[in-house]
């Protein structure tokens, strides 16, 4: 789906990122409850154009945010680094916060904390099934060790980059043993297919896109419990301090959208095709089955923060250890889990 001024249901594609407002569906909603007594509060969330953020897409298109008194606009970007820049520029109050890059942004001065989980199995410290490494037939690459000396395309600084480094290390290879090329997510398929790189490391739906569109694509590695690939949705610190009731409503709404996504995978996948450039329904339905949408923030995901910080230090992306309290705020999700237990009833219990 191209960028530009093309109209679609509920919003306009924009050159700087696709922005769609929940207010586009207000005419077809019958508002109920306390949130209907006043106009919905306007907020903007910077999210990724990928499968990680399907609950946000669902929440807008199904009117869930409006139901809870929020007119949420989504600014769709490519990477976590772009999301951090949007928040720091005042273009968003909420961003996706992946453990692979969010600590780096906080260390560099970004003031935001994760208030609700988005993606990742929260019953364990490790959850990385959405990440995969692919090559094409004829490269001679069949296993991770074969990546030594080869050109690997990935969005540098993202979660797939972190995953690649950990997987290489566990096979006795340093990151310096591969030629790492910074390839944006949307260019990974063409880079591999055209021979610009020998392999790619990516998250969904790009792994499923490679499998579907690169003739004789070869899977080198997927998941395996190497890292804790978790994404929380983070809210700017000043909003947390000044408008806690607004933050709580957002957490309730996202938890409801995540539950709808879990219970209606195919419908959610179709919704994703209207937000993710170049994504068709068949690939989306395959990709979404590698995802876990869990809004909880558990002791396992807090521990995963600390472990990811250690990896980032080792990979020289962080200068010093960053305590989880600087990037995570537990009180909102803990309160919502008590006040709205039905939104979590279909999730696996946390051991």
Short mmCIF file of C-alpha atoms in Angstrom, two decimals:
data_model
loop_
_atom_site.label_atom_id
_atom_site.label_comp_id
_atom_site.label_asym_id
_atom_site.label_seq_id
_atom_site.Cartn_x
_atom_site.Cartn_y
_atom_site.Cartn_z
CA UNK A 1 0.00 0.00 0.00
CA UNK A 2 1.60 3.22 -1.10
CA UNK A 3 2.12 6.34 0.96
CA UNK A 4 0.67 9.68 -0.04
CA UNK A 5 -2.74 11.30 0.09
CA UNK A 6 -4.79 8.19 -0.60
CA UNK A 7 -7.97 7.98 1.47
CA UNK A 8 -9.10 4.83 3.18
CA UNK A 9 -11.65 3.94 5.80
CA UNK A 10 -11.06 6.02 8.88
CA UNK A 11 -8.05 8.09 7.93
CA UNK A 12 -5.46 9.40 5.52
CA UNK A 13 -2.09 8.01 4.58
CA UNK A 14 0.56 10.64 5.19
CA UNK A 15 4.12 10.97 3.88
CA UNK A 16 5.59 11.10 7.40
CA UNK A 17 3.68 8.03 8.54
CA UNK A 18 0.19 6.65 8.29
CA UNK A 19 -2.14 8.32 10.77
CA UNK A 20 -5.65 7.03 11.45
CA UNK A 21 -8.03 8.39 14.04
CA UNK A 22 -10.54 6.53 16.16
CA UNK A 23 -12.97 9.42 15.61
CA UNK A 24 -13.52 8.14 12.09
CA UNK A 25 -15.81 5.47 13.47
CA UNK A 26 -17.62 7.60 16.03
CA UNK A 27 -20.73 7.95 13.85
CA UNK A 28 -21.39 4.23 13.98
CA UNK A 29 -20.83 3.82 17.70
CA UNK A 30 -23.39 4.11 20.46
CA UNK A 31 -21.37 5.47 23.35
CA UNK A 32 -22.17 4.07 26.79
CA UNK A 33 -20.88 4.56 30.31
CA UNK A 34 -19.02 7.44 31.95
CA UNK A 35 -16.67 8.04 29.00
CA UNK A 36 -19.65 9.21 26.86
CA UNK A 37 -20.40 12.18 29.14
CA UNK A 38 -17.65 14.29 27.59
CA UNK A 39 -15.78 14.49 24.28
CA UNK A 40 -13.12 11.79 23.92
CA UNK A 41 -9.59 12.78 24.90
CA UNK A 42 -7.23 13.03 21.93
CA UNK A 43 -3.95 11.13 22.02
CA UNK A 44 -1.43 9.93 19.45
CA UNK A 45 0.46 6.64 19.62
CA UNK A 46 3.51 5.94 17.47
CA UNK A 47 3.39 2.28 16.48
CA UNK A 48 5.19 -0.04 14.09
CA UNK A 49 3.93 -1.02 10.66
CA UNK A 50 4.14 -4.70 11.52
CA UNK A 51 2.28 -7.52 13.28
CA UNK A 52 3.48 -6.50 16.74
CA UNK A 53 0.97 -3.67 16.85
CA UNK A 54 -2.17 -5.43 15.64
CA UNK A 55 -4.07 -4.75 18.91
CA UNK A 56 -3.64 -1.01 18.33
CA UNK A 57 -5.00 -1.35 14.79
CA UNK A 58 -7.90 -3.44 16.10
CA UNK A 59 -8.63 -1.00 18.90
CA UNK A 60 -9.00 1.88 16.44
CA UNK A 61 -11.00 0.05 13.77
CA UNK A 62 -13.35 -1.65 16.25
CA UNK A 63 -13.97 1.58 18.19
CA UNK A 64 -12.57 0.14 21.42
CA UNK A 65 -10.51 3.21 22.30
CA UNK A 66 -13.51 5.47 21.65
CA UNK A 67 -15.63 3.24 23.87
CA UNK A 68 -13.24 4.14 26.68
CA UNK A 69 -13.25 7.85 25.89
CA UNK A 70 -10.08 8.05 23.81
CA UNK A 71 -9.78 9.45 20.30
CA UNK A 72 -6.52 7.67 19.57
CA UNK A 73 -4.58 8.47 16.41
CA UNK A 74 -1.90 6.06 15.25
CA UNK A 75 1.31 7.27 13.65
CA UNK A 76 2.64 4.21 11.83
CA UNK A 77 6.44 4.06 11.54
CA UNK A 78 9.07 1.48 10.67
CA UNK A 79 11.21 1.03 13.78
CA UNK A 80 11.39 1.62 17.50
CA UNK A 81 14.03 4.27 16.93
CA UNK A 82 11.59 6.22 14.74
CA UNK A 83 8.91 5.90 17.42
CA UNK A 84 11.27 7.29 20.07
CA UNK A 85 12.05 10.27 17.85
CA UNK A 86 8.33 10.92 17.35
CA UNK A 87 7.75 10.99 21.09
CA UNK A 88 10.72 13.26 21.75
CA UNK A 89 9.54 15.60 18.99
CA UNK A 90 6.13 15.91 20.64
CA UNK A 91 4.37 14.08 17.80
CA UNK A 92 3.11 11.28 20.09
CA UNK A 93 2.38 10.68 23.76
CA UNK A 94 2.48 6.88 23.50
CA UNK A 95 4.98 4.61 21.75
CA UNK A 96 5.78 0.95 21.36
CA UNK A 97 8.70 0.09 23.63
CA UNK A 98 10.65 -3.01 22.64
CA UNK A 99 13.25 -4.15 25.14
CA UNK A 100 15.85 -4.26 22.36
CA UNK A 101 15.92 -0.48 21.82
CA UNK A 102 13.71 1.28 24.38
CA UNK A 103 16.39 1.21 27.13
CA UNK A 104 18.79 2.94 24.73
CA UNK A 105 16.29 5.73 24.08
CA UNK A 106 15.69 6.17 27.83
CA UNK A 107 19.43 6.37 28.49
CA UNK A 108 19.64 9.10 25.86
CA UNK A 109 17.05 11.18 27.65
CA UNK A 110 13.63 10.01 26.52
CA UNK A 111 11.10 10.30 29.34
CA UNK A 112 8.52 7.50 29.06
CA UNK A 113 7.62 4.28 30.85
CA UNK A 114 5.85 1.14 29.70
CA UNK A 115 2.41 0.93 31.30
CA UNK A 116 0.83 -2.07 29.55
CA UNK A 117 2.12 -5.10 27.71
CA UNK A 118 1.55 -5.51 24.00
CA UNK A 119 3.44 -8.45 22.54
CA UNK A 120 5.24 -11.48 23.92
CA UNK A 121 4.39 -14.49 26.10
CA UNK A 122 4.41 -13.05 29.62
CA UNK A 123 4.58 -16.43 31.35
CA UNK A 124 8.30 -16.78 30.62
CA UNK A 125 11.47 -14.70 30.51
CA UNK A 126 12.08 -15.76 26.90
CA UNK A 127 9.72 -15.22 23.99
CA UNK A 128 11.08 -14.77 20.49
CA UNK A 129 9.02 -16.85 18.04
CA UNK A 130 8.19 -13.79 15.86
CA UNK A 131 11.90 -13.37 14.98
CA UNK A 132 13.49 -15.38 12.21
CA UNK A 133 16.59 -15.54 10.01
CA UNK A 134 16.14 -16.46 6.34
CA UNK A 135 18.33 -17.11 3.34
CA UNK A 136 17.61 -18.29 -0.20
CA UNK A 137 18.55 -21.50 -1.92
CA UNK A 138 22.00 -21.43 -3.46
CA UNK A 139 23.80 -19.35 -0.83
CA UNK A 140 25.25 -22.40 0.90
CA UNK A 141 23.74 -21.27 4.19
CA UNK A 142 21.84 -23.97 6.05
CA UNK A 143 22.63 -23.20 9.70
CA UNK A 144 23.62 -20.26 11.88
CA UNK A 145 27.34 -21.11 11.70
CA UNK A 146 27.23 -20.64 7.92
CA UNK A 147 26.46 -16.92 8.38
CA UNK A 148 30.12 -16.19 9.15
CA UNK A 149 31.58 -13.85 6.54
CA UNK A 150 28.21 -13.31 4.83
CA UNK A 151 26.12 -10.19 4.25
CA UNK A 152 23.16 -10.08 6.63
CA UNK A 153 20.39 -7.53 6.17
CA UNK A 154 18.42 -6.31 9.19
CA UNK A 155 17.16 -3.05 10.69
CA UNK A 156 20.30 -2.31 12.74
CA UNK A 157 19.52 -1.55 16.37
CA UNK A 158 16.22 -3.42 16.28
CA UNK A 159 15.17 -6.64 17.95
CA UNK A 160 16.22 -8.86 15.05
CA UNK A 161 19.71 -7.34 15.30
CA UNK A 162 19.83 -8.18 19.00
CA UNK A 163 18.52 -11.71 18.32
CA UNK A 164 21.10 -12.26 15.59
CA UNK A 165 23.92 -11.27 17.94
CA UNK A 166 22.75 -13.65 20.66
CA UNK A 167 22.23 -16.55 18.25
CA UNK A 168 25.69 -16.02 16.74
CA UNK A 169 27.31 -15.90 20.18
CA UNK A 170 25.70 -19.18 21.19
CA UNK A 171 27.31 -20.75 18.13
CA UNK A 172 30.72 -19.32 19.05
CA UNK A 173 30.64 -16.41 16.59
CA UNK A 174 30.93 -12.69 17.32
CA UNK A 175 28.80 -10.10 15.53
CA UNK A 176 32.00 -8.87 13.88
CA UNK A 177 32.19 -12.17 11.98
CA UNK A 178 29.25 -11.15 9.78
CA UNK A 179 28.84 -8.19 7.45
CA UNK A 180 25.79 -6.48 8.91
CA UNK A 181 23.87 -4.20 6.54
CA UNK A 182 21.17 -1.79 7.71
CA UNK A 183 18.11 -2.72 5.64
CA UNK A 184 14.69 -1.19 6.47
CA UNK A 185 11.95 -3.75 7.18
CA UNK A 186 10.07 -3.01 3.96
CA UNK A 187 13.18 -3.68 1.84
CA UNK A 188 14.17 -7.03 3.33
CA UNK A 189 12.31 -9.18 0.81
CA UNK A 190 13.73 -7.38 -2.23
CA UNK A 191 17.24 -7.30 -0.73
CA UNK A 192 17.26 -11.06 -0.24
CA UNK A 193 15.51 -11.87 -3.49
CA UNK A 194 17.76 -9.56 -5.51
CA UNK A 195 21.00 -10.84 -4.01
CA UNK A 196 21.91 -7.65 -2.17
CA UNK A 197 22.29 -9.72 0.99
CA UNK A 198 22.87 -13.40 1.70
CA UNK A 199 20.41 -13.59 4.59
CA UNK A 200 17.99 -11.41 6.55
CA UNK A 201 16.99 -11.24 10.21
CA UNK A 202 13.50 -9.88 10.79
CA UNK A 203 10.28 -9.82 12.78
CA UNK A 204 6.75 -10.51 11.58
CA UNK A 205 5.20 -10.14 9.09
CA UNK A 206 8.50 -9.86 7.24
CA UNK A 207 9.59 -13.42 7.97
CA UNK A 208 6.30 -14.71 6.57
CA UNK A 209 6.64 -12.32 3.61
CA UNK A 210 10.09 -13.75 2.84
CA UNK A 211 8.70 -17.27 3.02
CA UNK A 212 5.83 -16.38 0.68
CA UNK A 213 7.64 -14.22 -1.86
CA UNK A 214 11.26 -15.34 -2.11
CA UNK A 215 11.45 -18.45 -4.31
CA UNK A 216 12.92 -21.37 -2.37
CA UNK A 217 13.45 -19.34 0.79
CA UNK A 218 15.33 -21.27 3.48
CA UNK A 219 14.67 -20.83 7.21
CA UNK A 220 17.93 -20.65 9.16
CA UNK A 221 16.52 -19.95 12.62
CA UNK A 222 13.23 -18.99 14.25
CA UNK A 223 12.73 -18.17 17.92
CA UNK A 224 14.27 -20.77 20.16
CA UNK A 225 14.05 -18.98 23.49
CA UNK A 226 17.20 -16.92 23.00
CA UNK A 227 15.88 -13.51 24.09
CA UNK A 228 12.90 -11.93 25.77
CA UNK A 229 11.26 -10.16 22.83
CA UNK A 230 8.73 -8.05 24.66
CA UNK A 231 7.02 -4.86 23.65
CA UNK A 232 5.14 -2.68 26.10
CA UNK A 233 3.25 0.47 25.24
CA UNK A 234 4.98 3.38 26.94
CA UNK A 235 3.44 6.71 27.90
CA UNK A 236 5.31 9.97 28.28
CA UNK A 237 6.25 10.64 31.90
CA UNK A 238 4.47 14.00 32.06
CA UNK A 239 1.21 12.37 30.93
CA UNK A 240 1.61 9.65 33.57
CA UNK A 241 2.14 12.31 36.24
CA UNK A 242 -0.58 14.75 35.17
CA UNK A 243 -3.28 12.47 33.72
CA UNK A 244 -3.19 9.06 35.44
CA UNK A 245 -6.93 8.50 34.85
CA UNK A 246 -6.36 8.95 31.11
CA UNK A 247 -3.48 6.46 31.19
CA UNK A 248 -5.68 3.96 33.02
CA UNK A 249 -8.39 4.25 30.37
CA UNK A 250 -5.78 3.62 27.69
CA UNK A 251 -4.57 0.50 29.51
CA UNK A 252 -8.12 -0.87 29.81
CA UNK A 253 -8.79 -0.20 26.12
CA UNK A 254 -5.58 -1.84 24.93
CA UNK A 255 -6.22 -4.87 27.13
CA UNK A 256 -9.67 -5.19 25.57
CA UNK A 257 -8.25 -4.80 22.05
CA UNK A 258 -5.59 -7.43 22.78
CA UNK A 259 -8.25 -9.87 23.95
CA UNK A 260 -10.32 -9.28 20.81
CA UNK A 261 -7.19 -9.92 18.75
CA UNK A 262 -6.44 -13.19 20.55
CA UNK A 263 -10.01 -14.40 20.11
CA UNK A 264 -10.42 -13.31 16.46
CA UNK A 265 -7.05 -13.97 14.83
CA UNK A 266 -8.23 -14.01 11.22
CA UNK A 267 -10.29 -10.83 11.56
CA UNK A 268 -7.36 -9.12 13.29
CA UNK A 269 -5.04 -10.27 10.50
CA UNK A 270 -7.35 -8.74 7.88
CA UNK A 271 -7.36 -5.48 9.84
CA UNK A 272 -3.54 -5.54 9.81
CA UNK A 273 -3.51 -5.58 6.00
CA UNK A 274 -4.98 -2.06 6.04
CA UNK A 275 -2.07 -0.79 8.12
CA UNK A 276 1.02 -2.73 7.04
CA UNK A 277 2.36 -1.79 3.63
CA UNK A 278 2.37 -4.66 1.13
CA UNK A 279 0.71 -7.18 3.45
CA UNK A 280 -1.97 -9.50 2.06
CA UNK A 281 -4.50 -11.52 4.01
CA UNK A 282 -2.91 -14.94 3.55
CA UNK A 283 0.49 -13.81 4.81
CA UNK A 284 -1.09 -11.85 7.67
CA UNK A 285 -3.04 -14.92 8.83
CA UNK A 286 0.16 -16.95 8.80
CA UNK A 287 2.23 -14.28 10.54
CA UNK A 288 -0.24 -13.60 13.35
CA UNK A 289 0.01 -17.20 14.52
CA UNK A 290 3.62 -16.54 15.54
CA UNK A 291 2.44 -13.72 17.84
CA UNK A 292 1.34 -13.61 21.47
CA UNK A 293 -0.63 -10.53 22.53
CA UNK A 294 -0.54 -10.30 26.32
CA UNK A 295 -1.06 -6.97 28.13
CA UNK A 296 0.31 -8.20 31.46
CA UNK A 297 3.66 -7.06 32.83
CA UNK A 298 4.87 -9.93 34.98
CA UNK A 299 7.91 -10.76 37.08
CA UNK A 300 9.21 -12.68 34.07
CA UNK A 301 9.05 -9.66 31.77
CA UNK A 302 10.66 -7.47 34.43
CA UNK A 303 13.48 -10.03 34.65
CA UNK A 304 13.67 -10.02 30.84
CA UNK A 305 14.23 -6.24 30.95
CA UNK A 306 17.32 -6.76 33.12
CA UNK A 307 18.61 -9.52 30.85
CA UNK A 308 18.06 -7.44 27.72
CA UNK A 309 19.92 -4.54 29.33
CA UNK A 310 22.83 -6.91 29.89
CA UNK A 311 22.78 -7.92 26.22
CA UNK A 312 22.67 -4.28 25.12
CA UNK A 313 25.67 -3.52 27.35
CA UNK A 314 27.56 -6.46 25.89
CA UNK A 315 26.71 -5.33 22.35
CA UNK A 316 27.91 -1.81 23.29
CA UNK A 317 24.52 -0.23 22.61
CA UNK A 318 24.11 0.95 26.23
CA UNK A 319 26.74 2.78 28.27
CA UNK A 320 25.49 1.73 31.73
CA UNK A 321 22.93 -0.58 33.32
CA UNK A 322 19.42 0.85 33.34
CA UNK A 323 17.10 -0.24 36.18
CA UNK A 324 13.71 -1.50 35.04
CA UNK A 325 11.97 1.18 37.11
CA UNK A 326 13.21 3.77 34.61
CA UNK A 327 11.36 2.04 31.78
CA UNK A 328 8.37 0.29 33.35
CA UNK A 329 5.46 1.55 35.48
CA UNK A 330 3.48 -1.33 36.99
CA UNK A 331 0.65 0.39 38.86
CA UNK A 332 -1.73 0.84 35.92
CA UNK A 333 -1.75 -2.72 34.61
CA UNK A 334 -1.87 -4.11 38.15
CA UNK A 335 -4.96 -2.01 38.89
CA UNK A 336 -6.66 -2.91 35.61
CA UNK A 337 -6.05 -6.63 36.13
CA UNK A 338 -7.99 -6.35 39.39
CA UNK A 339 -10.78 -4.11 38.07
CA UNK A 340 -11.26 -5.90 34.72
CA UNK A 341 -10.28 -9.56 35.28
CA UNK A 342 -12.46 -10.68 32.37
CA UNK A 343 -10.01 -9.10 29.91
CA UNK A 344 -7.30 -11.53 31.04
CA UNK A 345 -9.37 -14.67 31.66
CA UNK A 346 -8.30 -16.41 28.43
CA UNK A 347 -4.55 -16.00 29.08
CA UNK A 348 -2.27 -18.70 30.45
CA UNK A 349 -1.66 -18.36 34.20
CA UNK A 350 1.70 -16.90 35.18
CA UNK A 351 3.84 -19.53 36.97
#
